[in-house]
């Protein structure tokens, strides 16, 4: 990817690490970094990456990088474009608080380093540049690939991880993050903490809502049974057949299938995707839904809920209430206290 300015002046090294200051470290010829040019490089790369991944909007931009404590690794070749250089690709990582399930299905609170976005320009893919970026990041962050979490990795990225790092056995999750079996063995690194089953009452948030999700949240249709003819103004629904409506976090409603795009030609990658999805949907869908309800109902009710899911009319009132507004705080019935008046 080339630009109408000298990339070598902006990014003196072959791989540059950018943080929220958008500064490339060394100042070009003693001048402050030209922020506008650096921003336009990041924005263009973000757009190209989102297009390559068929995301509805870029998840990487200069503004987002400034607003978060992420690191972006930029790979360039300084010789091309008449000596002004071209950008080959980028990798964005950052720490995220995630609730993850270990191999035994126990909920753990973790804060691993996550791969959030990764892109090598189309004509240069499969030339080893992705590996060069990834290896650089691993050394810079002093982390092993199995200690990281991957935000909805694309089939190409999954293939990349398997080929270069032998990462293939993922532990199914109810959110969009993928972790591999070694993840839960390196406990000290990922700071695992068992999540207490009884959480204090509070606002209920969707499970690990992340950037990719936020982009989709803005465009998604509310799932059954929360569909309402007059939806909230900030959630304009996408047509079910829209190519942009990629599947949301696993474990939403029974009508999720309706939100999927019209059947596309099947490729080995889509089959891989489908098999991953199938593994997660049945049991984990229930776990995800139970997460939404569990603050309002006890474990006996939960069992009943899971069994009677297909027939919501049979559910007791308080469960129905919890189902109808899972994202809203439903206060428990207030205790009426009778106090005797002071004499
Ligand atoms: C969490 C996330 O960021 S998910 C988003 C990941 N990004 C994308 O999917 C965007 C499009 N893809 C890309 O930009 C690149 O393919 C990347 C970043 C995934 C990998 O970068 P590359 O420079 O191609 O990787 P590199 O050359 O080091 O490794 C090649 C291996 O990656 C995988 N790979 C890369 N491109 C492809 C492809 N088009 N088809 C299938 N596998 C691919 C393969 O395992 C390949 O090995 P192989 O050629 O022997 O089959």
mmCIF file of C-alpha atoms and ligand atoms in Angstrom:
data_model
loop_
_atom_site.group_PDB
_atom_site.id
_atom_site.type_symbol
_atom_site.label_atom_id
_atom_site.label_comp_id
_atom_site.label_asym_id
_atom_site.label_seq_id
_atom_site.Cartn_x
_atom_site.Cartn_y
_atom_site.Cartn_z
ATOM 1 C CA UNK A 1 0.000 0.000 0.000
ATOM 2 C CA UNK A 2 1.603 3.272 -1.057
ATOM 3 C CA UNK A 3 0.962 6.857 -0.049
ATOM 4 C CA UNK A 4 1.745 10.223 -1.642
ATOM 5 C CA UNK A 5 4.328 11.024 1.017
ATOM 6 C CA UNK A 6 7.609 9.633 2.289
ATOM 7 C CA UNK A 7 6.867 6.699 4.590
ATOM 8 C CA UNK A 8 10.538 6.393 5.501
ATOM 9 C CA UNK A 9 10.418 9.814 7.101
ATOM 10 C CA UNK A 10 7.363 8.790 9.132
ATOM 11 C CA UNK A 11 8.429 5.272 10.009
ATOM 12 C CA UNK A 12 12.205 4.954 10.092
ATOM 13 C CA UNK A 13 12.261 1.243 11.098
ATOM 14 C CA UNK A 14 11.079 -1.729 9.054
ATOM 15 C CA UNK A 15 8.584 -2.497 11.840
ATOM 16 C CA UNK A 16 7.222 0.458 13.785
ATOM 17 C CA UNK A 17 5.297 0.152 17.039
ATOM 18 C CA UNK A 18 2.560 2.739 17.506
ATOM 19 C CA UNK A 19 0.568 3.370 20.666
ATOM 20 C CA UNK A 20 -2.143 5.865 21.581
ATOM 21 C CA UNK A 21 0.247 8.782 21.084
ATOM 22 C CA UNK A 22 0.512 7.779 17.395
ATOM 23 C CA UNK A 23 4.168 8.617 17.667
ATOM 24 C CA UNK A 24 6.666 6.509 15.744
ATOM 25 C CA UNK A 25 9.268 7.054 18.434
ATOM 26 C CA UNK A 26 12.105 8.871 16.712
ATOM 27 C CA UNK A 27 11.049 12.246 15.341
ATOM 28 C CA UNK A 28 11.498 12.623 11.598
ATOM 29 C CA UNK A 29 14.425 15.012 10.991
ATOM 30 C CA UNK A 30 13.948 16.608 14.381
ATOM 31 C CA UNK A 31 10.394 17.693 13.509
ATOM 32 C CA UNK A 32 7.365 16.438 15.412
ATOM 33 C CA UNK A 33 5.688 13.425 13.805
ATOM 34 C CA UNK A 34 3.265 14.576 11.157
ATOM 35 C CA UNK A 35 0.149 13.279 12.880
ATOM 36 C CA UNK A 36 -2.124 13.752 9.900
ATOM 37 C CA UNK A 37 -0.045 11.535 7.665
ATOM 38 C CA UNK A 38 0.341 8.815 10.284
ATOM 39 C CA UNK A 39 -3.413 8.972 10.899
ATOM 40 C CA UNK A 40 -4.186 8.603 7.220
ATOM 41 C CA UNK A 41 -1.896 5.535 6.972
ATOM 42 C CA UNK A 42 -3.678 3.883 9.916
ATOM 43 C CA UNK A 43 -7.125 4.783 8.620
ATOM 44 C CA UNK A 44 -6.386 3.381 5.141
ATOM 45 C CA UNK A 45 -4.983 0.160 6.592
ATOM 46 C CA UNK A 46 -8.007 -0.174 8.878
ATOM 47 C CA UNK A 47 -10.357 0.192 5.922
ATOM 48 C CA UNK A 48 -8.441 -2.348 3.836
ATOM 49 C CA UNK A 49 -8.442 -4.827 6.715
ATOM 50 C CA UNK A 50 -12.164 -4.491 7.359
ATOM 51 C CA UNK A 51 -12.831 -4.972 3.648
ATOM 52 C CA UNK A 52 -10.653 -8.093 3.588
ATOM 53 C CA UNK A 53 -12.569 -9.490 6.575
ATOM 54 C CA UNK A 54 -15.969 -8.298 5.294
ATOM 55 C CA UNK A 55 -16.609 -6.338 8.450
ATOM 56 C CA UNK A 56 -19.335 -3.689 8.339
ATOM 57 C CA UNK A 57 -16.898 -0.975 9.474
ATOM 58 C CA UNK A 58 -13.189 -0.664 10.279
ATOM 59 C CA UNK A 59 -12.150 -1.779 13.737
ATOM 60 C CA UNK A 60 -8.806 -0.023 13.353
ATOM 61 C CA UNK A 61 -8.468 3.715 12.861
ATOM 62 C CA UNK A 62 -6.237 6.488 14.171
ATOM 63 C CA UNK A 63 -9.042 7.713 16.429
ATOM 64 C CA UNK A 64 -9.606 4.249 17.922
ATOM 65 C CA UNK A 65 -5.886 3.771 18.467
ATOM 66 C CA UNK A 66 -5.713 7.112 20.277
ATOM 67 C CA UNK A 67 -8.640 6.156 22.477
ATOM 68 C CA UNK A 68 -7.292 2.755 23.570
ATOM 69 C CA UNK A 69 -4.180 1.293 25.075
ATOM 70 C CA UNK A 70 -3.437 -0.894 22.097
ATOM 71 C CA UNK A 71 -0.217 -1.453 20.206
ATOM 72 C CA UNK A 72 -0.125 -1.389 16.435
ATOM 73 C CA UNK A 73 2.816 -2.933 14.574
ATOM 74 C CA UNK A 74 3.365 -1.530 11.071
ATOM 75 C CA UNK A 75 5.504 -3.362 8.530
ATOM 76 C CA UNK A 76 6.957 -1.431 5.597
ATOM 77 C CA UNK A 77 9.415 -1.921 2.798
ATOM 78 C CA UNK A 78 11.437 1.252 2.502
ATOM 79 C CA UNK A 79 12.847 0.637 -0.978
ATOM 80 C CA UNK A 80 9.712 0.584 -3.105
ATOM 81 C CA UNK A 81 7.668 3.456 -4.571
ATOM 82 C CA UNK A 82 10.715 5.407 -5.691
ATOM 83 C CA UNK A 83 12.347 5.130 -2.283
ATOM 84 C CA UNK A 84 9.300 6.498 -0.425
ATOM 85 C CA UNK A 85 8.380 3.056 0.842
ATOM 86 C CA UNK A 86 5.190 0.983 0.930
ATOM 87 C CA UNK A 87 3.273 -0.514 3.834
ATOM 88 C CA UNK A 88 3.000 -4.312 3.771
ATOM 89 C CA UNK A 89 0.600 -4.771 6.670
ATOM 90 C CA UNK A 90 -0.135 -4.339 10.344
ATOM 91 C CA UNK A 91 -0.994 -6.195 13.528
ATOM 92 C CA UNK A 92 -2.964 -4.705 16.426
ATOM 93 C CA UNK A 93 -2.914 -6.170 19.947
ATOM 94 C CA UNK A 94 -4.223 -5.115 23.335
ATOM 95 C CA UNK A 95 -5.151 -6.457 26.755
ATOM 96 C CA UNK A 96 -8.810 -7.286 27.314
ATOM 97 C CA UNK A 97 -10.765 -8.430 30.329
ATOM 98 C CA UNK A 98 -12.491 -11.593 29.197
ATOM 99 C CA UNK A 99 -14.713 -14.157 30.817
ATOM 100 C CA UNK A 100 -13.594 -17.484 29.426
ATOM 101 C CA UNK A 101 -14.542 -21.107 29.887
ATOM 102 C CA UNK A 102 -11.749 -23.558 30.591
ATOM 103 C CA UNK A 103 -11.731 -27.146 29.304
ATOM 104 C CA UNK A 104 -14.014 -28.232 32.161
ATOM 105 C CA UNK A 105 -16.491 -25.444 31.469
ATOM 106 C CA UNK A 106 -15.568 -23.348 34.538
ATOM 107 C CA UNK A 107 -15.919 -19.582 34.130
ATOM 108 C CA UNK A 108 -12.689 -17.659 34.583
ATOM 109 C CA UNK A 109 -11.983 -13.971 34.550
ATOM 110 C CA UNK A 110 -8.843 -13.316 32.513
ATOM 111 C CA UNK A 111 -6.947 -10.425 31.047
ATOM 112 C CA UNK A 112 -4.844 -11.801 28.224
ATOM 113 C CA UNK A 113 -3.098 -10.024 25.395
ATOM 114 C CA UNK A 114 -5.450 -10.303 22.419
ATOM 115 C CA UNK A 115 -4.904 -10.110 18.694
ATOM 116 C CA UNK A 116 -7.513 -7.583 17.642
ATOM 117 C CA UNK A 117 -6.721 -6.949 13.976
ATOM 118 C CA UNK A 118 -4.216 -8.342 11.502
ATOM 119 C CA UNK A 119 -3.771 -7.574 7.840
ATOM 120 C CA UNK A 120 -1.229 -8.034 5.061
ATOM 121 C CA UNK A 121 -2.028 -6.471 1.688
ATOM 122 C CA UNK A 122 -3.673 -8.938 -0.678
ATOM 123 C CA UNK A 123 -0.867 -9.211 -3.241
ATOM 124 C CA UNK A 124 1.705 -9.869 -0.526
ATOM 125 C CA UNK A 125 -0.119 -12.508 1.495
ATOM 126 C CA UNK A 126 1.577 -15.919 1.854
ATOM 127 C CA UNK A 127 5.042 -14.362 1.524
ATOM 128 C CA UNK A 128 5.945 -14.609 5.205
ATOM 129 C CA UNK A 129 5.206 -10.963 6.097
ATOM 130 C CA UNK A 130 2.424 -11.919 8.508
ATOM 131 C CA UNK A 131 4.872 -14.205 10.291
ATOM 132 C CA UNK A 132 7.492 -11.441 10.418
ATOM 133 C CA UNK A 133 4.971 -9.093 12.085
ATOM 134 C CA UNK A 134 3.666 -11.725 14.463
ATOM 135 C CA UNK A 135 7.116 -12.905 15.570
ATOM 136 C CA UNK A 136 8.186 -9.318 16.172
ATOM 137 C CA UNK A 137 5.126 -8.708 18.357
ATOM 138 C CA UNK A 138 5.721 -11.923 20.360
ATOM 139 C CA UNK A 139 9.264 -10.811 21.175
ATOM 140 C CA UNK A 140 8.221 -7.235 21.896
ATOM 141 C CA UNK A 141 5.466 -8.371 24.277
ATOM 142 C CA UNK A 142 7.398 -11.375 25.600
ATOM 143 C CA UNK A 143 4.432 -13.629 25.168
ATOM 144 C CA UNK A 144 3.807 -17.064 23.656
ATOM 145 C CA UNK A 145 1.086 -17.520 21.020
ATOM 146 C CA UNK A 146 -0.882 -19.978 23.194
ATOM 147 C CA UNK A 147 -1.052 -17.404 25.998
ATOM 148 C CA UNK A 148 -2.977 -15.022 23.758
ATOM 149 C CA UNK A 149 -6.652 -14.721 22.863
ATOM 150 C CA UNK A 150 -7.804 -14.109 19.305
ATOM 151 C CA UNK A 151 -10.755 -11.907 18.501
ATOM 152 C CA UNK A 152 -12.908 -13.791 15.984
ATOM 153 C CA UNK A 153 -9.988 -15.075 13.903
ATOM 154 C CA UNK A 154 -10.638 -15.393 10.193
ATOM 155 C CA UNK A 155 -10.110 -18.760 8.462
ATOM 156 C CA UNK A 156 -6.841 -17.420 6.992
ATOM 157 C CA UNK A 157 -5.651 -16.420 10.422
ATOM 158 C CA UNK A 158 -6.627 -19.791 11.917
ATOM 159 C CA UNK A 159 -4.673 -21.482 9.175
ATOM 160 C CA UNK A 160 -1.741 -19.129 9.872
ATOM 161 C CA UNK A 161 -1.777 -19.982 13.587
ATOM 162 C CA UNK A 162 -1.881 -23.688 12.916
ATOM 163 C CA UNK A 163 0.863 -23.572 10.318
ATOM 164 C CA UNK A 164 3.345 -21.397 12.173
ATOM 165 C CA UNK A 165 2.573 -22.082 15.831
ATOM 166 C CA UNK A 166 0.817 -25.438 15.769
ATOM 167 C CA UNK A 167 -2.255 -23.912 17.435
ATOM 168 C CA UNK A 168 -5.204 -26.063 16.483
ATOM 169 C CA UNK A 169 -7.114 -27.276 19.531
ATOM 170 C CA UNK A 170 -9.284 -24.367 20.527
ATOM 171 C CA UNK A 171 -11.291 -24.398 23.743
ATOM 172 C CA UNK A 172 -14.880 -23.444 22.859
ATOM 173 C CA UNK A 173 -16.071 -20.116 24.237
ATOM 174 C CA UNK A 174 -19.410 -18.357 24.351
ATOM 175 C CA UNK A 175 -17.957 -15.099 23.088
ATOM 176 C CA UNK A 176 -16.077 -14.469 19.852
ATOM 177 C CA UNK A 177 -12.637 -14.947 21.288
ATOM 178 C CA UNK A 178 -10.652 -18.048 20.517
ATOM 179 C CA UNK A 179 -8.089 -19.506 22.906
ATOM 180 C CA UNK A 180 -6.136 -22.696 22.507
ATOM 181 C CA UNK A 181 -5.583 -25.551 24.909
ATOM 182 C CA UNK A 182 -2.242 -24.234 26.263
ATOM 183 C CA UNK A 183 -3.949 -21.035 27.398
ATOM 184 C CA UNK A 184 -5.241 -22.374 30.693
ATOM 185 C CA UNK A 185 -1.947 -24.057 31.572
ATOM 186 C CA UNK A 186 -0.030 -20.768 31.787
ATOM 187 C CA UNK A 187 -2.116 -19.459 34.678
ATOM 188 C CA UNK A 188 0.351 -16.943 36.032
ATOM 189 C CA UNK A 189 0.609 -15.181 32.708
ATOM 190 C CA UNK A 190 -3.055 -14.789 31.915
ATOM 191 C CA UNK A 191 -4.081 -13.983 35.480
ATOM 192 C CA UNK A 192 -6.977 -16.354 35.745
ATOM 193 C CA UNK A 193 -9.565 -15.765 38.406
ATOM 194 C CA UNK A 194 -12.574 -17.962 39.070
ATOM 195 C CA UNK A 195 -15.762 -16.033 38.603
ATOM 196 C CA UNK A 196 -18.057 -16.250 41.576
ATOM 197 C CA UNK A 197 -21.344 -17.795 40.451
ATOM 198 C CA UNK A 198 -23.449 -15.304 42.463
ATOM 199 C CA UNK A 199 -22.643 -11.841 41.242
ATOM 200 C CA UNK A 200 -23.990 -8.724 42.872
ATOM 201 C CA UNK A 201 -26.969 -7.185 41.172
ATOM 202 C CA UNK A 202 -26.080 -4.647 38.543
ATOM 203 C CA UNK A 203 -26.520 -3.676 34.970
ATOM 204 C CA UNK A 204 -26.268 -6.707 32.730
ATOM 205 C CA UNK A 205 -23.971 -6.378 29.769
ATOM 206 C CA UNK A 206 -23.670 -8.729 26.834
ATOM 207 C CA UNK A 207 -20.863 -11.201 27.394
ATOM 208 C CA UNK A 208 -17.465 -9.606 26.615
ATOM 209 C CA UNK A 209 -18.703 -6.930 24.255
ATOM 210 C CA UNK A 210 -15.692 -5.953 22.183
ATOM 211 C CA UNK A 211 -14.836 -3.654 19.339
ATOM 212 C CA UNK A 212 -15.889 -6.089 16.645
ATOM 213 C CA UNK A 213 -19.145 -6.573 18.512
ATOM 214 C CA UNK A 214 -19.708 -2.873 18.985
ATOM 215 C CA UNK A 215 -19.411 -2.391 15.240
ATOM 216 C CA UNK A 216 -22.021 -5.079 14.773
ATOM 217 C CA UNK A 217 -24.155 -4.055 17.715
ATOM 218 C CA UNK A 218 -24.780 -0.787 15.922
ATOM 219 C CA UNK A 219 -26.181 -2.661 12.961
ATOM 220 C CA UNK A 220 -27.768 -5.718 14.412
ATOM 221 C CA UNK A 221 -31.350 -6.842 14.643
ATOM 222 C CA UNK A 222 -32.539 -7.617 18.136
ATOM 223 C CA UNK A 223 -32.865 -11.385 18.549
ATOM 224 C CA UNK A 224 -35.995 -13.237 19.594
ATOM 225 C CA UNK A 225 -37.730 -12.642 21.962
ATOM 226 C CA UNK A 226 -36.606 -9.039 22.165
ATOM 227 C CA UNK A 227 -37.735 -8.017 18.697
ATOM 228 C CA UNK A 228 -39.982 -5.027 18.984
ATOM 229 C CA UNK A 229 -41.685 -3.284 16.076
ATOM 230 C CA UNK A 230 -40.252 0.060 17.185
ATOM 231 C CA UNK A 231 -36.653 -0.817 18.021
ATOM 232 C CA UNK A 232 -34.306 1.576 19.779
ATOM 233 C CA UNK A 233 -33.200 4.366 17.447
ATOM 234 C CA UNK A 234 -29.488 3.544 17.817
ATOM 235 C CA UNK A 235 -29.896 -0.019 16.563
ATOM 236 C CA UNK A 236 -31.023 0.213 12.947
ATOM 237 C CA UNK A 237 -31.765 -3.359 11.880
ATOM 238 C CA UNK A 238 -29.942 -4.958 8.980
ATOM 239 C CA UNK A 239 -31.876 -6.954 6.462
ATOM 240 C CA UNK A 240 -31.502 -10.647 7.221
ATOM 241 C CA UNK A 241 -29.888 -11.207 3.846
ATOM 242 C CA UNK A 242 -27.431 -8.337 4.138
ATOM 243 C CA UNK A 243 -23.881 -9.446 3.389
ATOM 244 C CA UNK A 244 -22.753 -7.304 6.312
ATOM 245 C CA UNK A 245 -24.744 -9.099 8.961
ATOM 246 C CA UNK A 246 -22.094 -11.576 10.051
ATOM 247 C CA UNK A 247 -23.053 -13.813 12.920
ATOM 248 C CA UNK A 248 -23.047 -12.255 16.362
ATOM 249 C CA UNK A 249 -21.677 -13.691 19.538
ATOM 250 C CA UNK A 250 -22.636 -17.278 19.906
ATOM 251 C CA UNK A 251 -25.506 -18.012 22.163
ATOM 252 C CA UNK A 252 -28.095 -15.516 21.174
ATOM 253 C CA UNK A 253 -31.630 -16.500 20.365
ATOM 254 C CA UNK A 254 -33.259 -19.418 18.575
ATOM 255 C CA UNK A 255 -33.935 -17.111 15.626
ATOM 256 C CA UNK A 256 -30.238 -16.439 15.048
ATOM 257 C CA UNK A 257 -30.318 -18.535 11.930
ATOM 258 C CA UNK A 258 -32.692 -16.018 10.358
ATOM 259 C CA UNK A 259 -30.073 -13.299 10.733
ATOM 260 C CA UNK A 260 -27.473 -15.168 8.743
ATOM 261 C CA UNK A 261 -26.679 -14.031 5.204
ATOM 262 C CA UNK A 262 -28.171 -15.991 2.334
ATOM 263 C CA UNK A 263 -26.282 -19.213 1.626
ATOM 264 C CA UNK A 264 -22.931 -18.497 0.047
ATOM 265 C CA UNK A 265 -20.944 -20.971 -2.053
ATOM 266 C CA UNK A 266 -19.257 -23.408 0.324
ATOM 267 C CA UNK A 267 -15.493 -23.322 0.531
ATOM 268 C CA UNK A 268 -13.160 -25.327 2.781
ATOM 269 C CA UNK A 269 -12.998 -22.213 4.974
ATOM 270 C CA UNK A 270 -16.745 -21.848 5.315
ATOM 271 C CA UNK A 271 -16.901 -25.531 6.260
ATOM 272 C CA UNK A 272 -14.252 -24.961 8.907
ATOM 273 C CA UNK A 273 -16.233 -21.995 10.177
ATOM 274 C CA UNK A 274 -19.455 -23.992 10.260
ATOM 275 C CA UNK A 275 -17.929 -26.862 12.183
ATOM 276 C CA UNK A 276 -16.503 -24.445 14.791
ATOM 277 C CA UNK A 277 -19.878 -22.727 15.027
ATOM 278 C CA UNK A 278 -21.804 -26.002 15.324
ATOM 279 C CA UNK A 279 -19.545 -27.133 18.179
ATOM 280 C CA UNK A 280 -20.309 -23.967 20.092
ATOM 281 C CA UNK A 281 -23.979 -23.346 19.436
ATOM 282 C CA UNK A 282 -25.958 -26.098 21.149
ATOM 283 C CA UNK A 283 -24.590 -26.425 24.678
ATOM 284 C CA UNK A 284 -22.814 -23.106 24.753
ATOM 285 C CA UNK A 285 -25.800 -21.219 23.480
ATOM 286 C CA UNK A 286 -27.620 -22.376 26.574
ATOM 287 C CA UNK A 287 -24.701 -21.360 28.772
ATOM 288 C CA UNK A 288 -24.633 -17.932 27.157
ATOM 289 C CA UNK A 289 -28.348 -17.425 27.622
ATOM 290 C CA UNK A 290 -28.164 -18.685 31.151
ATOM 291 C CA UNK A 291 -25.546 -16.008 31.771
ATOM 292 C CA UNK A 292 -28.096 -13.388 30.894
ATOM 293 C CA UNK A 293 -30.724 -14.804 33.150
ATOM 294 C CA UNK A 294 -28.656 -16.074 36.034
ATOM 295 C CA UNK A 295 -28.744 -12.812 37.921
ATOM 296 C CA UNK A 296 -32.476 -13.041 38.220
ATOM 297 C CA UNK A 297 -33.158 -16.678 38.808
ATOM 298 C CA UNK A 298 -31.743 -19.475 40.888
ATOM 299 C CA UNK A 299 -30.185 -22.719 39.633
ATOM 300 C CA UNK A 300 -33.400 -24.730 39.917
ATOM 301 C CA UNK A 301 -35.187 -22.157 37.779
ATOM 302 C CA UNK A 302 -32.297 -22.208 35.383
ATOM 303 C CA UNK A 303 -32.670 -25.945 34.904
ATOM 304 C CA UNK A 304 -36.330 -25.427 34.230
ATOM 305 C CA UNK A 305 -35.508 -22.651 31.825
ATOM 306 C CA UNK A 306 -33.133 -24.798 29.833
ATOM 307 C CA UNK A 307 -35.626 -27.664 29.628
ATOM 308 C CA UNK A 308 -38.619 -25.509 28.781
ATOM 309 C CA UNK A 309 -36.858 -23.089 26.485
ATOM 310 C CA UNK A 310 -38.887 -24.268 23.559
ATOM 311 C CA UNK A 311 -42.110 -23.382 25.315
ATOM 312 C CA UNK A 312 -41.649 -20.003 26.966
ATOM 313 C CA UNK A 313 -45.311 -19.692 27.938
ATOM 314 C CA UNK A 314 -44.833 -22.405 30.561
ATOM 315 C CA UNK A 315 -42.142 -20.428 32.360
ATOM 316 C CA UNK A 316 -42.865 -18.794 35.704
ATOM 317 C CA UNK A 317 -43.509 -15.053 35.666
ATOM 318 C CA UNK A 318 -40.205 -13.938 37.156
ATOM 319 C CA UNK A 319 -38.212 -15.915 34.570
ATOM 320 C CA UNK A 320 -40.319 -14.535 31.748
ATOM 321 C CA UNK A 321 -39.643 -11.060 33.076
ATOM 322 C CA UNK A 322 -35.913 -11.718 33.098
ATOM 323 C CA UNK A 323 -36.088 -13.052 29.548
ATOM 324 C CA UNK A 324 -38.008 -10.108 28.231
ATOM 325 C CA UNK A 325 -35.509 -7.549 29.416
ATOM 326 C CA UNK A 326 -32.201 -9.362 29.857
ATOM 327 C CA UNK A 327 -30.059 -6.279 29.404
ATOM 328 C CA UNK A 328 -31.940 -4.286 31.937
ATOM 329 C CA UNK A 329 -31.639 -4.490 35.661
ATOM 330 C CA UNK A 330 -34.685 -6.144 37.180
ATOM 331 C CA UNK A 331 -34.696 -5.345 40.869
ATOM 332 C CA UNK A 332 -35.654 -8.126 43.254
ATOM 333 C CA UNK A 333 -39.010 -7.710 45.047
ATOM 334 C CA UNK A 334 -38.606 -5.081 47.766
ATOM 335 C CA UNK A 335 -38.965 -6.222 51.348
ATOM 336 C CA UNK A 336 -41.493 -4.161 53.245
ATOM 337 C CA UNK A 337 -40.149 -3.276 56.659
ATOM 338 C CA UNK A 338 -42.551 -2.315 59.440
ATOM 339 C CA UNK A 339 -40.832 -0.192 61.975
ATOM 340 C CA UNK A 340 -42.470 0.950 65.124
ATOM 341 C CA UNK A 341 -42.587 4.708 65.462
ATOM 342 C CA UNK A 342 -40.328 6.182 68.091
ATOM 343 C CA UNK A 343 -42.285 7.178 71.154
HETATM 344 C C1 LIG B 1 -8.124 -11.477 15.022
HETATM 345 C C2 LIG B 1 -7.952 -11.065 13.588
HETATM 346 O O1 LIG B 1 -7.295 -10.131 13.310
HETATM 347 S S1 LIG B 1 -8.728 -11.960 12.369
HETATM 348 C C3 LIG B 1 -8.300 -11.190 10.864
HETATM 349 C C4 LIG B 1 -7.092 -11.776 10.176
HETATM 350 N N1 LIG B 1 -6.904 -11.064 8.933
HETATM 351 C C5 LIG B 1 -7.445 -11.424 7.754
HETATM 352 O O2 LIG B 1 -8.101 -12.429 7.619
HETATM 353 C C6 LIG B 1 -7.196 -10.474 6.624
HETATM 354 C C7 LIG B 1 -6.765 -11.193 5.364
HETATM 355 N N2 LIG B 1 -5.598 -12.044 5.587
HETATM 356 C C8 LIG B 1 -4.364 -11.529 5.788
HETATM 357 O O3 LIG B 1 -4.189 -10.328 5.846
HETATM 358 C C9 LIG B 1 -3.209 -12.501 5.905
HETATM 359 O O4 LIG B 1 -3.531 -13.676 5.233
HETATM 360 C C10 LIG B 1 -2.822 -12.842 7.353
HETATM 361 C C11 LIG B 1 -2.537 -11.575 8.124
HETATM 362 C C12 LIG B 1 -3.933 -13.631 8.056
HETATM 363 C C13 LIG B 1 -1.552 -13.719 7.327
HETATM 364 O O5 LIG B 1 -0.503 -12.985 6.721
HETATM 365 P P1 LIG B 1 0.431 -13.644 5.599
HETATM 366 O O6 LIG B 1 1.515 -12.697 5.279
HETATM 367 O O7 LIG B 1 -0.408 -14.100 4.484
HETATM 368 O O8 LIG B 1 1.002 -14.916 6.386
HETATM 369 P P2 LIG B 1 2.345 -15.727 6.123
HETATM 370 O O9 LIG B 1 2.775 -15.591 4.717
HETATM 371 O O10 LIG B 1 3.327 -15.371 7.178
HETATM 372 O O11 LIG B 1 1.836 -17.197 6.418
HETATM 373 C C14 LIG B 1 1.190 -17.910 5.402
HETATM 374 C C15 LIG B 1 0.180 -18.825 6.013
HETATM 375 O O12 LIG B 1 -0.954 -18.083 6.491
HETATM 376 C C16 LIG B 1 -2.154 -18.731 6.061
HETATM 377 N N3 LIG B 1 -2.730 -17.977 4.937
HETATM 378 C C17 LIG B 1 -2.351 -16.754 4.531
HETATM 379 N N4 LIG B 1 -3.089 -16.365 3.463
HETATM 380 C C18 LIG B 1 -3.949 -17.350 3.190
HETATM 381 C C19 LIG B 1 -4.933 -17.546 2.209
HETATM 382 N N5 LIG B 1 -5.206 -16.635 1.267
HETATM 383 N N6 LIG B 1 -5.614 -18.677 2.223
HETATM 384 C C20 LIG B 1 -5.354 -19.616 3.143
HETATM 385 N N7 LIG B 1 -4.422 -19.506 4.103
HETATM 386 C C21 LIG B 1 -3.716 -18.384 4.122
HETATM 387 C C22 LIG B 1 -1.702 -20.092 5.558
HETATM 388 O O13 LIG B 1 -1.576 -20.962 6.648
HETATM 389 C C23 LIG B 1 -0.364 -19.767 4.993
HETATM 390 O O14 LIG B 1 0.458 -20.905 4.854
HETATM 391 P P3 LIG B 1 0.465 -21.661 3.402
HETATM 392 O O15 LIG B 1 0.699 -20.619 2.391
HETATM 393 O O16 LIG B 1 1.552 -22.666 3.535
HETATM 394 O O17 LIG B 1 -0.907 -22.275 3.286
#
